[in-house]
Backbone as XML, in Angstrom:
<?xml version="1.0"?>
<chain id="A" units="angstrom">
  <residue number="1" name="UNK">
    <atom name="N" x="91.864" y="74.932" z="-57.553"/>
    <atom name="CA" x="92.842" y="75.153" z="-58.170"/>
    <atom name="C" x="94.157" y="73.699" z="-57.874"/>
  </residue>
  <residue number="2" name="UNK">
    <atom name="N" x="94.159" y="73.456" z="-59.107"/>
    <atom name="CA" x="95.282" y="71.978" z="-59.105"/>
    <atom name="C" x="96.795" y="72.665" z="-59.482"/>
  </residue>
  <residue number="3" name="UNK">
    <atom name="N" x="97.159" y="71.781" z="-58.533"/>
    <atom name="CA" x="99.203" y="71.579" z="-59.102"/>
    <atom name="C" x="99.626" y="70.289" z="-58.839"/>
  </residue>
  <residue number="4" name="UNK">
    <atom name="N" x="100.603" y="70.592" z="-59.966"/>
    <atom name="CA" x="101.580" y="69.523" z="-59.899"/>
    <atom name="C" x="102.448" y="69.403" z="-58.395"/>
  </residue>
  <residue number="5" name="UNK">
    <atom name="N" x="102.461" y="68.226" z="-58.129"/>
    <atom name="CA" x="103.241" y="67.902" z="-56.939"/>
    <atom name="C" x="104.466" y="68.266" z="-57.182"/>
  </residue>
  <residue number="6" name="UNK">
    <atom name="N" x="105.302" y="67.886" z="-58.218"/>
    <atom name="CA" x="106.635" y="68.371" z="-58.318"/>
    <atom name="C" x="106.899" y="69.446" z="-57.937"/>
  </residue>
  <residue number="7" name="UNK">
    <atom name="N" x="105.433" y="70.280" z="-58.832"/>
    <atom name="CA" x="105.964" y="72.243" z="-58.793"/>
    <atom name="C" x="105.699" y="72.723" z="-57.525"/>
  </residue>
  <residue number="8" name="UNK">
    <atom name="N" x="105.154" y="71.778" z="-56.366"/>
    <atom name="CA" x="104.781" y="72.461" z="-55.101"/>
    <atom name="C" x="105.934" y="72.208" z="-53.997"/>
  </residue>
  <residue number="9" name="UNK">
    <atom name="N" x="106.599" y="70.945" z="-54.297"/>
    <atom name="CA" x="107.670" y="71.080" z="-53.193"/>
    <atom name="C" x="108.866" y="70.511" z="-53.754"/>
  </residue>
  <residue number="10" name="UNK">
    <atom name="N" x="109.776" y="70.915" z="-53.904"/>
    <atom name="CA" x="111.167" y="70.308" z="-54.370"/>
    <atom name="C" x="111.609" y="69.739" z="-53.565"/>
  </residue>
  <residue number="11" name="UNK">
    <atom name="N" x="111.281" y="68.298" z="-53.005"/>
    <atom name="CA" x="111.780" y="67.971" z="-51.700"/>
    <atom name="C" x="113.758" y="67.321" z="-51.840"/>
  </residue>
  <residue number="12" name="UNK">
    <atom name="N" x="113.688" y="66.716" z="-53.351"/>
    <atom name="CA" x="115.566" y="66.548" z="-53.398"/>
    <atom name="C" x="116.486" y="68.069" z="-53.269"/>
  </residue>
  <residue number="13" name="UNK">
    <atom name="N" x="115.534" y="69.191" z="-53.975"/>
    <atom name="CA" x="116.799" y="70.154" z="-53.887"/>
    <atom name="C" x="116.687" y="70.692" z="-52.456"/>
  </residue>
  <residue number="14" name="UNK">
    <atom name="N" x="115.804" y="70.561" z="-51.779"/>
    <atom name="CA" x="115.628" y="70.845" z="-50.591"/>
    <atom name="C" x="116.715" y="70.130" z="-49.504"/>
  </residue>
  <residue number="15" name="UNK">
    <atom name="N" x="116.848" y="68.805" z="-49.436"/>
    <atom name="CA" x="117.277" y="67.966" z="-49.024"/>
    <atom name="C" x="118.905" y="68.260" z="-49.400"/>
  </residue>
  <residue number="16" name="UNK">
    <atom name="N" x="119.209" y="68.153" z="-50.863"/>
    <atom name="CA" x="120.228" y="69.046" z="-51.238"/>
    <atom name="C" x="121.184" y="69.988" z="-50.821"/>
  </residue>
  <residue number="17" name="UNK">
    <atom name="N" x="120.105" y="71.034" z="-50.328"/>
    <atom name="CA" x="120.561" y="72.442" z="-49.339"/>
    <atom name="C" x="121.072" y="71.900" z="-48.064"/>
  </residue>
  <residue number="18" name="UNK">
    <atom name="N" x="120.447" y="70.990" z="-47.566"/>
    <atom name="CA" x="120.908" y="70.299" z="-46.213"/>
    <atom name="C" x="121.882" y="69.245" z="-46.228"/>
  </residue>
  <residue number="19" name="UNK">
    <atom name="N" x="122.537" y="69.032" z="-47.123"/>
    <atom name="CA" x="123.449" y="68.106" z="-47.487"/>
    <atom name="C" x="123.340" y="66.656" z="-46.947"/>
  </residue>
  <residue number="20" name="UNK">
    <atom name="N" x="121.722" y="66.412" z="-47.738"/>
    <atom name="CA" x="121.520" y="65.410" z="-47.630"/>
    <atom name="C" x="121.071" y="64.709" z="-45.946"/>
  </residue>
  <residue number="21" name="UNK">
    <atom name="N" x="121.147" y="65.740" z="-45.355"/>
    <atom name="CA" x="120.355" y="65.438" z="-43.783"/>
    <atom name="C" x="118.704" y="65.194" z="-43.930"/>
  </residue>
  <residue number="22" name="UNK">
    <atom name="N" x="118.323" y="64.052" z="-43.665"/>
    <atom name="CA" x="117.080" y="63.454" z="-43.654"/>
    <atom name="C" x="116.148" y="64.166" z="-42.378"/>
  </residue>
  <residue number="23" name="UNK">
    <atom name="N" x="116.873" y="64.108" z="-41.408"/>
    <atom name="CA" x="116.310" y="64.375" z="-40.168"/>
    <atom name="C" x="116.304" y="65.930" z="-39.879"/>
  </residue>
  <residue number="24" name="UNK">
    <atom name="N" x="117.534" y="66.736" z="-40.285"/>
    <atom name="CA" x="117.223" y="68.168" z="-40.296"/>
    <atom name="C" x="116.021" y="68.594" z="-41.538"/>
  </residue>
  <residue number="25" name="UNK">
    <atom name="N" x="116.158" y="68.037" z="-42.514"/>
    <atom name="CA" x="115.213" y="68.475" z="-43.607"/>
    <atom name="C" x="113.854" y="68.187" z="-42.826"/>
  </residue>
  <residue number="26" name="UNK">
    <atom name="N" x="113.271" y="66.834" z="-42.013"/>
    <atom name="CA" x="111.932" y="66.662" z="-41.069"/>
    <atom name="C" x="111.554" y="68.021" z="-40.195"/>
  </residue>
  <residue number="27" name="UNK">
    <atom name="N" x="112.801" y="68.354" z="-39.661"/>
    <atom name="CA" x="112.672" y="69.358" z="-38.647"/>
    <atom name="C" x="112.586" y="70.831" z="-39.323"/>
  </residue>
  <residue number="28" name="UNK">
    <atom name="N" x="113.391" y="71.029" z="-40.499"/>
    <atom name="CA" x="113.106" y="72.355" z="-41.075"/>
    <atom name="C" x="111.457" y="72.449" z="-41.455"/>
  </residue>
  <residue number="29" name="UNK">
    <atom name="N" x="111.162" y="70.824" z="-42.179"/>
    <atom name="CA" x="109.589" y="71.139" z="-42.762"/>
    <atom name="C" x="108.522" y="71.390" z="-41.739"/>
  </residue>
  <residue number="30" name="UNK">
    <atom name="N" x="108.527" y="70.646" z="-40.327"/>
    <atom name="CA" x="107.874" y="71.136" z="-39.312"/>
    <atom name="C" x="107.819" y="72.418" z="-38.979"/>
  </residue>
  <residue number="31" name="UNK">
    <atom name="N" x="108.925" y="73.025" z="-38.944"/>
    <atom name="CA" x="109.188" y="74.473" z="-38.594"/>
    <atom name="C" x="108.388" y="75.265" z="-39.398"/>
  </residue>
  <residue number="32" name="UNK">
    <atom name="N" x="108.441" y="75.337" z="-41.037"/>
    <atom name="CA" x="107.750" y="75.820" z="-42.029"/>
    <atom name="C" x="106.094" y="75.565" z="-41.823"/>
  </residue>
  <residue number="33" name="UNK">
    <atom name="N" x="105.867" y="74.405" z="-41.682"/>
    <atom name="CA" x="104.299" y="74.023" z="-41.321"/>
    <atom name="C" x="103.781" y="74.767" z="-40.214"/>
  </residue>
  <residue number="34" name="UNK">
    <atom name="N" x="104.751" y="74.760" z="-39.153"/>
    <atom name="CA" x="104.196" y="75.553" z="-38.007"/>
    <atom name="C" x="104.417" y="77.106" z="-38.104"/>
  </residue>
  <residue number="35" name="UNK">
    <atom name="N" x="104.628" y="77.309" z="-39.054"/>
    <atom name="CA" x="104.985" y="78.944" z="-39.266"/>
    <atom name="C" x="104.130" y="79.839" z="-40.265"/>
  </residue>
  <residue number="36" name="UNK">
    <atom name="N" x="103.999" y="79.152" z="-41.155"/>
    <atom name="CA" x="103.361" y="79.486" z="-42.673"/>
    <atom name="C" x="102.282" y="80.331" z="-42.791"/>
  </residue>
  <residue number="37" name="UNK">
    <atom name="N" x="101.267" y="79.595" z="-41.476"/>
    <atom name="CA" x="100.032" y="79.952" z="-41.272"/>
    <atom name="C" x="100.099" y="81.214" z="-40.668"/>
  </residue>
  <residue number="38" name="UNK">
    <atom name="N" x="101.030" y="81.526" z="-39.887"/>
    <atom name="CA" x="100.964" y="82.913" z="-39.173"/>
    <atom name="C" x="101.316" y="84.007" z="-39.964"/>
  </residue>
  <residue number="39" name="UNK">
    <atom name="N" x="102.486" y="83.846" z="-41.052"/>
    <atom name="CA" x="102.921" y="84.505" z="-42.051"/>
    <atom name="C" x="101.676" y="84.661" z="-42.825"/>
  </residue>
  <residue number="40" name="UNK">
    <atom name="N" x="101.065" y="83.676" z="-43.269"/>
    <atom name="CA" x="99.768" y="84.258" z="-44.328"/>
    <atom name="C" x="98.795" y="85.026" z="-43.591"/>
  </residue>
  <residue number="41" name="UNK">
    <atom name="N" x="98.533" y="84.808" z="-42.306"/>
    <atom name="CA" x="97.642" y="85.658" z="-41.568"/>
    <atom name="C" x="98.426" y="87.252" z="-41.366"/>
  </residue>
  <residue number="42" name="UNK">
    <atom name="N" x="99.428" y="87.373" z="-41.020"/>
    <atom name="CA" x="99.988" y="88.700" z="-41.543"/>
    <atom name="C" x="99.971" y="89.145" z="-42.549"/>
  </residue>
  <residue number="43" name="UNK">
    <atom name="N" x="100.123" y="88.651" z="-43.664"/>
    <atom name="CA" x="99.792" y="89.191" z="-45.049"/>
    <atom name="C" x="98.527" y="89.616" z="-44.966"/>
  </residue>
  <residue number="44" name="UNK">
    <atom name="N" x="97.719" y="88.670" z="-44.893"/>
    <atom name="CA" x="96.082" y="88.808" z="-45.168"/>
    <atom name="C" x="95.812" y="90.160" z="-44.446"/>
  </residue>
  <residue number="45" name="UNK">
    <atom name="N" x="96.365" y="90.378" z="-43.098"/>
    <atom name="CA" x="96.036" y="91.579" z="-42.366"/>
    <atom name="C" x="96.353" y="92.654" z="-43.018"/>
  </residue>
  <residue number="46" name="UNK">
    <atom name="N" x="97.666" y="92.489" z="-43.441"/>
    <atom name="CA" x="98.192" y="93.624" z="-44.094"/>
    <atom name="C" x="97.493" y="94.210" z="-45.357"/>
  </residue>
  <residue number="47" name="UNK">
    <atom name="N" x="96.956" y="93.416" z="-45.971"/>
    <atom name="CA" x="96.208" y="93.472" z="-47.264"/>
    <atom name="C" x="94.434" y="94.135" z="-46.499"/>
  </residue>
  <residue number="48" name="UNK">
    <atom name="N" x="94.116" y="93.587" z="-45.752"/>
    <atom name="CA" x="93.040" y="94.324" z="-45.008"/>
    <atom name="C" x="93.116" y="95.837" z="-44.683"/>
  </residue>
  <residue number="49" name="UNK">
    <atom name="N" x="94.432" y="96.053" z="-43.932"/>
    <atom name="CA" x="94.901" y="97.127" z="-43.392"/>
    <atom name="C" x="95.434" y="97.959" z="-44.936"/>
  </residue>
  <residue number="50" name="UNK">
    <atom name="N" x="95.223" y="97.969" z="-45.808"/>
    <atom name="CA" x="95.938" y="98.519" z="-46.978"/>
    <atom name="C" x="97.253" y="99.163" z="-46.793"/>
  </residue>
  <residue number="51" name="UNK">
    <atom name="N" x="97.966" y="98.409" z="-46.383"/>
    <atom name="CA" x="99.380" y="98.402" z="-45.919"/>
    <atom name="C" x="100.304" y="97.784" z="-47.328"/>
  </residue>
  <residue number="52" name="UNK">
    <atom name="N" x="100.883" y="98.631" z="-47.761"/>
    <atom name="CA" x="101.431" y="98.023" z="-49.140"/>
    <atom name="C" x="103.270" y="97.730" z="-48.498"/>
  </residue>
  <residue number="53" name="UNK">
    <atom name="N" x="103.046" y="98.670" z="-47.631"/>
    <atom name="CA" x="104.838" y="98.106" z="-47.061"/>
    <atom name="C" x="104.815" y="96.839" z="-46.559"/>
  </residue>
  <residue number="54" name="UNK">
    <atom name="N" x="103.823" y="96.785" z="-45.563"/>
    <atom name="CA" x="103.638" y="95.179" z="-44.971"/>
    <atom name="C" x="103.373" y="94.343" z="-45.856"/>
  </residue>
  <residue number="55" name="UNK">
    <atom name="N" x="102.576" y="94.660" z="-46.878"/>
    <atom name="CA" x="102.338" y="93.585" z="-48.027"/>
    <atom name="C" x="103.603" y="93.206" z="-48.721"/>
  </residue>
  <residue number="56" name="UNK">
    <atom name="N" x="104.633" y="93.710" z="-49.019"/>
    <atom name="CA" x="105.509" y="93.731" z="-49.374"/>
    <atom name="C" x="106.694" y="93.169" z="-48.721"/>
  </residue>
  <residue number="57" name="UNK">
    <atom name="N" x="107.068" y="93.505" z="-47.383"/>
    <atom name="CA" x="107.709" y="92.826" z="-46.664"/>
    <atom name="C" x="107.102" y="91.273" z="-46.302"/>
  </residue>
  <residue number="58" name="UNK">
    <atom name="N" x="106.398" y="90.730" z="-45.980"/>
    <atom name="CA" x="105.792" y="89.999" z="-45.516"/>
    <atom name="C" x="105.558" y="89.070" z="-47.050"/>
  </residue>
  <residue number="59" name="UNK">
    <atom name="N" x="105.452" y="89.234" z="-47.985"/>
    <atom name="CA" x="105.446" y="88.086" z="-49.038"/>
    <atom name="C" x="106.730" y="87.863" z="-49.492"/>
  </residue>
  <residue number="60" name="UNK">
    <atom name="N" x="107.643" y="89.014" z="-49.143"/>
    <atom name="CA" x="109.413" y="88.843" z="-49.139"/>
    <atom name="C" x="109.771" y="87.695" z="-48.143"/>
  </residue>
  <residue number="61" name="UNK">
    <atom name="N" x="109.133" y="87.928" z="-46.876"/>
    <atom name="CA" x="109.517" y="86.828" z="-46.226"/>
    <atom name="C" x="108.895" y="85.501" z="-46.468"/>
  </residue>
  <residue number="62" name="UNK">
    <atom name="N" x="107.914" y="85.713" z="-47.204"/>
    <atom name="CA" x="107.117" y="84.042" z="-47.250"/>
    <atom name="C" x="108.057" y="83.676" z="-48.441"/>
  </residue>
  <residue number="63" name="UNK">
    <atom name="N" x="108.022" y="84.467" z="-49.614"/>
    <atom name="CA" x="109.236" y="84.033" z="-50.580"/>
    <atom name="C" x="110.368" y="83.242" z="-49.682"/>
  </residue>
  <residue number="64" name="UNK">
    <atom name="N" x="110.967" y="84.014" z="-49.179"/>
    <atom name="CA" x="112.145" y="83.483" z="-48.675"/>
    <atom name="C" x="112.647" y="82.452" z="-47.812"/>
  </residue>
  <residue number="65" name="UNK">
    <atom name="N" x="111.406" y="82.171" z="-46.604"/>
    <atom name="CA" x="111.102" y="80.767" z="-46.318"/>
    <atom name="C" x="110.751" y="79.599" z="-47.328"/>
  </residue>
  <residue number="66" name="UNK">
    <atom name="N" x="110.136" y="80.222" z="-48.337"/>
    <atom name="CA" x="109.595" y="78.929" z="-48.986"/>
    <atom name="C" x="110.502" y="78.580" z="-50.032"/>
  </residue>
  <residue number="67" name="UNK">
    <atom name="N" x="111.363" y="79.566" z="-50.435"/>
    <atom name="CA" x="112.525" y="79.221" z="-51.290"/>
    <atom name="C" x="113.518" y="78.147" z="-50.351"/>
  </residue>
  <residue number="68" name="UNK">
    <atom name="N" x="113.810" y="78.443" z="-49.155"/>
    <atom name="CA" x="114.674" y="77.782" z="-48.400"/>
    <atom name="C" x="114.056" y="76.289" z="-48.098"/>
  </residue>
  <residue number="69" name="UNK">
    <atom name="N" x="113.169" y="76.290" z="-48.306"/>
    <atom name="CA" x="112.783" y="74.679" z="-48.067"/>
    <atom name="C" x="112.130" y="73.716" z="-49.397"/>
  </residue>
  <residue number="70" name="UNK">
    <atom name="N" x="112.086" y="74.662" z="-50.479"/>
    <atom name="CA" x="111.965" y="74.060" z="-51.789"/>
    <atom name="C" x="110.163" y="74.248" z="-52.134"/>
  </residue>
  <residue number="71" name="UNK">
    <atom name="N" x="109.514" y="74.878" z="-51.629"/>
    <atom name="CA" x="108.187" y="75.103" z="-51.803"/>
    <atom name="C" x="108.449" y="76.034" z="-52.977"/>
  </residue>
  <residue number="72" name="UNK">
    <atom name="N" x="108.263" y="75.661" z="-54.015"/>
    <atom name="CA" x="108.856" y="76.626" z="-55.441"/>
    <atom name="C" x="107.324" y="77.068" z="-55.409"/>
  </residue>
  <residue number="73" name="UNK">
    <atom name="N" x="106.179" y="76.371" z="-55.827"/>
    <atom name="CA" x="105.174" y="77.193" z="-56.030"/>
    <atom name="C" x="104.191" y="77.976" z="-55.207"/>
  </residue>
  <residue number="74" name="UNK">
    <atom name="N" x="104.844" y="77.924" z="-53.712"/>
    <atom name="CA" x="104.839" y="78.988" z="-52.881"/>
    <atom name="C" x="105.727" y="80.275" z="-53.283"/>
  </residue>
  <residue number="75" name="UNK">
    <atom name="N" x="106.958" y="79.985" z="-53.355"/>
    <atom name="CA" x="107.959" y="80.875" z="-53.323"/>
    <atom name="C" x="107.285" y="81.796" z="-54.677"/>
  </residue>
  <residue number="76" name="UNK">
    <atom name="N" x="106.852" y="81.252" z="-55.905"/>
    <atom name="CA" x="106.577" y="81.845" z="-57.012"/>
    <atom name="C" x="105.268" y="82.718" z="-56.831"/>
  </residue>
  <residue number="77" name="UNK">
    <atom name="N" x="104.553" y="82.322" z="-56.244"/>
    <atom name="CA" x="102.976" y="83.239" z="-55.790"/>
    <atom name="C" x="103.479" y="84.525" z="-54.853"/>
  </residue>
  <residue number="78" name="UNK">
    <atom name="N" x="104.255" y="84.072" z="-54.036"/>
    <atom name="CA" x="104.700" y="85.206" z="-52.833"/>
    <atom name="C" x="105.607" y="86.001" z="-53.789"/>
  </residue>
  <residue number="79" name="UNK">
    <atom name="N" x="106.451" y="85.349" z="-54.455"/>
    <atom name="CA" x="107.180" y="86.758" z="-55.738"/>
    <atom name="C" x="106.220" y="87.608" z="-56.111"/>
  </residue>
  <residue number="80" name="UNK">
    <atom name="N" x="105.337" y="87.273" z="-56.910"/>
    <atom name="CA" x="104.200" y="87.557" z="-57.328"/>
    <atom name="C" x="103.380" y="88.494" z="-56.668"/>
  </residue>
  <residue number="81" name="UNK">
    <atom name="N" x="103.092" y="88.592" z="-55.736"/>
    <atom name="CA" x="102.319" y="89.241" z="-54.606"/>
    <atom name="C" x="103.488" y="90.762" z="-54.077"/>
  </residue>
  <residue number="82" name="UNK">
    <atom name="N" x="104.866" y="90.273" z="-53.929"/>
    <atom name="CA" x="105.981" y="91.292" z="-53.636"/>
    <atom name="C" x="105.856" y="92.168" z="-54.763"/>
  </residue>
  <residue number="83" name="UNK">
    <atom name="N" x="106.326" y="91.720" z="-56.010"/>
    <atom name="CA" x="105.736" y="92.469" z="-57.368"/>
    <atom name="C" x="104.758" y="93.547" z="-57.399"/>
  </residue>
  <residue number="84" name="UNK">
    <atom name="N" x="103.478" y="92.675" z="-56.934"/>
    <atom name="CA" x="102.264" y="93.600" z="-56.927"/>
    <atom name="C" x="102.359" y="94.636" z="-56.370"/>
  </residue>
  <residue number="85" name="UNK">
    <atom name="N" x="102.907" y="94.604" z="-55.151"/>
    <atom name="CA" x="103.025" y="95.415" z="-53.764"/>
    <atom name="C" x="103.553" y="96.933" z="-54.270"/>
  </residue>
  <residue number="86" name="UNK">
    <atom name="N" x="104.418" y="96.863" z="-55.582"/>
    <atom name="CA" x="104.898" y="97.961" z="-55.864"/>
    <atom name="C" x="103.945" y="98.682" z="-56.752"/>
  </residue>
  <residue number="87" name="UNK">
    <atom name="N" x="102.984" y="97.788" z="-57.667"/>
    <atom name="CA" x="102.014" y="98.814" z="-58.300"/>
    <atom name="C" x="100.849" y="99.236" z="-57.523"/>
  </residue>
  <residue number="88" name="UNK">
    <atom name="N" x="100.366" y="98.742" z="-56.015"/>
    <atom name="CA" x="99.568" y="98.811" z="-55.605"/>
    <atom name="C" x="98.099" y="99.402" z="-56.080"/>
  </residue>
  <residue number="89" name="UNK">
    <atom name="N" x="97.912" y="97.703" z="-56.627"/>
    <atom name="CA" x="96.935" y="97.113" z="-57.636"/>
    <atom name="C" x="95.942" y="96.330" z="-56.548"/>
  </residue>
  <residue number="90" name="UNK">
    <atom name="N" x="95.085" y="96.821" z="-55.804"/>
    <atom name="CA" x="95.021" y="95.794" z="-54.724"/>
    <atom name="C" x="93.988" y="94.882" z="-55.199"/>
  </residue>
  <residue number="91" name="UNK">
    <atom name="N" x="93.202" y="94.792" z="-56.383"/>
    <atom name="CA" x="92.773" y="94.003" z="-56.529"/>
    <atom name="C" x="93.464" y="92.798" z="-56.910"/>
  </residue>
  <residue number="92" name="UNK">
    <atom name="N" x="94.420" y="92.644" z="-57.822"/>
    <atom name="CA" x="95.157" y="91.939" z="-58.189"/>
    <atom name="C" x="96.249" y="91.252" z="-56.957"/>
  </residue>
  <residue number="93" name="UNK">
    <atom name="N" x="96.272" y="91.977" z="-56.180"/>
    <atom name="CA" x="96.976" y="91.815" z="-54.653"/>
    <atom name="C" x="96.031" y="90.930" z="-53.892"/>
  </residue>
  <residue number="94" name="UNK">
    <atom name="N" x="94.778" y="90.971" z="-53.873"/>
    <atom name="CA" x="93.953" y="90.374" z="-53.137"/>
    <atom name="C" x="93.540" y="89.134" z="-53.825"/>
  </residue>
  <residue number="95" name="UNK">
    <atom name="N" x="93.465" y="89.186" z="-54.983"/>
    <atom name="CA" x="93.433" y="87.845" z="-55.886"/>
    <atom name="C" x="94.415" y="86.482" z="-55.471"/>
  </residue>
  <residue number="96" name="UNK">
    <atom name="N" x="95.875" y="87.552" z="-55.538"/>
    <atom name="CA" x="97.017" y="86.475" z="-55.613"/>
    <atom name="C" x="96.822" y="86.421" z="-54.174"/>
  </residue>
  <residue number="97" name="UNK">
    <atom name="N" x="96.746" y="87.149" z="-52.945"/>
    <atom name="CA" x="96.647" y="86.592" z="-51.804"/>
    <atom name="C" x="95.543" y="85.472" z="-51.602"/>
  </residue>
  <residue number="98" name="UNK">
    <atom name="N" x="94.623" y="85.496" z="-51.956"/>
    <atom name="CA" x="93.700" y="84.723" z="-51.752"/>
    <atom name="C" x="93.725" y="83.225" z="-52.826"/>
  </residue>
  <residue number="99" name="UNK">
    <atom name="N" x="94.817" y="83.341" z="-53.699"/>
    <atom name="CA" x="94.951" y="81.947" z="-54.090"/>
    <atom name="C" x="96.398" y="81.499" z="-53.532"/>
  </residue>
  <residue number="100" name="UNK">
    <atom name="N" x="97.128" y="82.148" z="-52.628"/>
    <atom name="CA" x="97.928" y="81.842" z="-52.037"/>
    <atom name="C" x="97.723" y="80.794" z="-51.007"/>
  </residue>
  <residue number="101" name="UNK">
    <atom name="N" x="96.727" y="81.093" z="-50.174"/>
    <atom name="CA" x="95.916" y="80.344" z="-49.016"/>
    <atom name="C" x="96.107" y="78.548" z="-49.682"/>
  </residue>
  <residue number="102" name="UNK">
    <atom name="N" x="95.257" y="78.732" z="-50.852"/>
    <atom name="CA" x="95.377" y="77.071" z="-51.495"/>
    <atom name="C" x="96.868" y="76.858" z="-51.814"/>
  </residue>
  <residue number="103" name="UNK">
    <atom name="N" x="97.662" y="77.013" z="-52.290"/>
    <atom name="CA" x="99.043" y="77.071" z="-52.506"/>
    <atom name="C" x="99.846" y="76.602" z="-51.141"/>
  </residue>
  <residue number="104" name="UNK">
    <atom name="N" x="99.870" y="77.432" z="-49.919"/>
    <atom name="CA" x="99.915" y="76.931" z="-49.071"/>
    <atom name="C" x="99.191" y="75.467" z="-48.505"/>
  </residue>
  <residue number="105" name="UNK">
    <atom name="N" x="98.106" y="75.335" z="-48.359"/>
    <atom name="CA" x="97.155" y="73.911" z="-47.988"/>
    <atom name="C" x="97.839" y="73.220" z="-48.856"/>
  </residue>
  <residue number="106" name="UNK">
    <atom name="N" x="97.848" y="73.101" z="-50.163"/>
    <atom name="CA" x="98.257" y="72.144" z="-50.750"/>
    <atom name="C" x="99.770" y="71.471" z="-50.409"/>
  </residue>
  <residue number="107" name="UNK">
    <atom name="N" x="100.833" y="72.589" z="-50.484"/>
    <atom name="CA" x="102.241" y="72.446" z="-50.134"/>
    <atom name="C" x="102.282" y="71.894" z="-48.628"/>
  </residue>
  <residue number="108" name="UNK">
    <atom name="N" x="101.738" y="72.209" z="-47.593"/>
    <atom name="CA" x="101.501" y="71.580" z="-46.360"/>
    <atom name="C" x="100.934" y="70.132" z="-46.506"/>
  </residue>
  <residue number="109" name="UNK">
    <atom name="N" x="100.112" y="70.038" z="-47.350"/>
    <atom name="CA" x="99.908" y="68.315" z="-47.020"/>
    <atom name="C" x="100.788" y="67.945" z="-47.739"/>
  </residue>
  <residue number="110" name="UNK">
    <atom name="N" x="101.366" y="68.277" z="-48.919"/>
    <atom name="CA" x="102.453" y="67.094" z="-49.502"/>
    <atom name="C" x="103.621" y="67.313" z="-48.642"/>
  </residue>
  <residue number="111" name="UNK">
    <atom name="N" x="103.780" y="67.832" z="-47.870"/>
    <atom name="CA" x="105.323" y="67.646" z="-47.205"/>
    <atom name="C" x="104.848" y="66.675" z="-45.385"/>
  </residue>
  <residue number="112" name="UNK">
    <atom name="N" x="103.700" y="67.331" z="-45.215"/>
    <atom name="CA" x="102.911" y="66.055" z="-44.141"/>
    <atom name="C" x="103.202" y="64.828" z="-44.541"/>
  </residue>
  <residue number="113" name="UNK">
    <atom name="N" x="102.317" y="64.619" z="-45.764"/>
    <atom name="CA" x="102.521" y="63.295" z="-46.086"/>
    <atom name="C" x="103.931" y="62.519" z="-46.799"/>
  </residue>
  <residue number="114" name="UNK">
    <atom name="N" x="104.743" y="63.195" z="-46.893"/>
    <atom name="CA" x="106.082" y="62.612" z="-47.019"/>
    <atom name="C" x="106.910" y="62.595" z="-45.755"/>
  </residue>
  <residue number="115" name="UNK">
    <atom name="N" x="106.591" y="63.133" z="-44.661"/>
    <atom name="CA" x="106.917" y="62.872" z="-43.375"/>
    <atom name="C" x="106.047" y="62.560" z="-42.383"/>
  </residue>
  <residue number="116" name="UNK">
    <atom name="N" x="105.486" y="61.900" z="-42.820"/>
    <atom name="CA" x="104.240" y="61.263" z="-41.934"/>
    <atom name="C" x="104.764" y="60.019" z="-41.360"/>
  </residue>
</chain>
């Protein structure tokens, strides 16, 4: 799966949300990178357990933290999963959760490269 880097992480938008504070952005990005894999694991566990409410809750949480840090592609994918959780279409949910892993990895790579 390929992504345009501008759609992965809207760094300038995230920086604006933090009043231009570069040091704070760096800390927020580090926290995001440290925590997103755990959230993804929680989501994949919810899918494995066929728990729609946990899928909805966790995808909503991922959508929120992604939006806060400007991870736009990740926010959009998490939003799609949240919407799918209302349908109960496990095949589509599984496909999207699987694709989410690639978006997470690509986003983390872009963020890490910008703050290396």
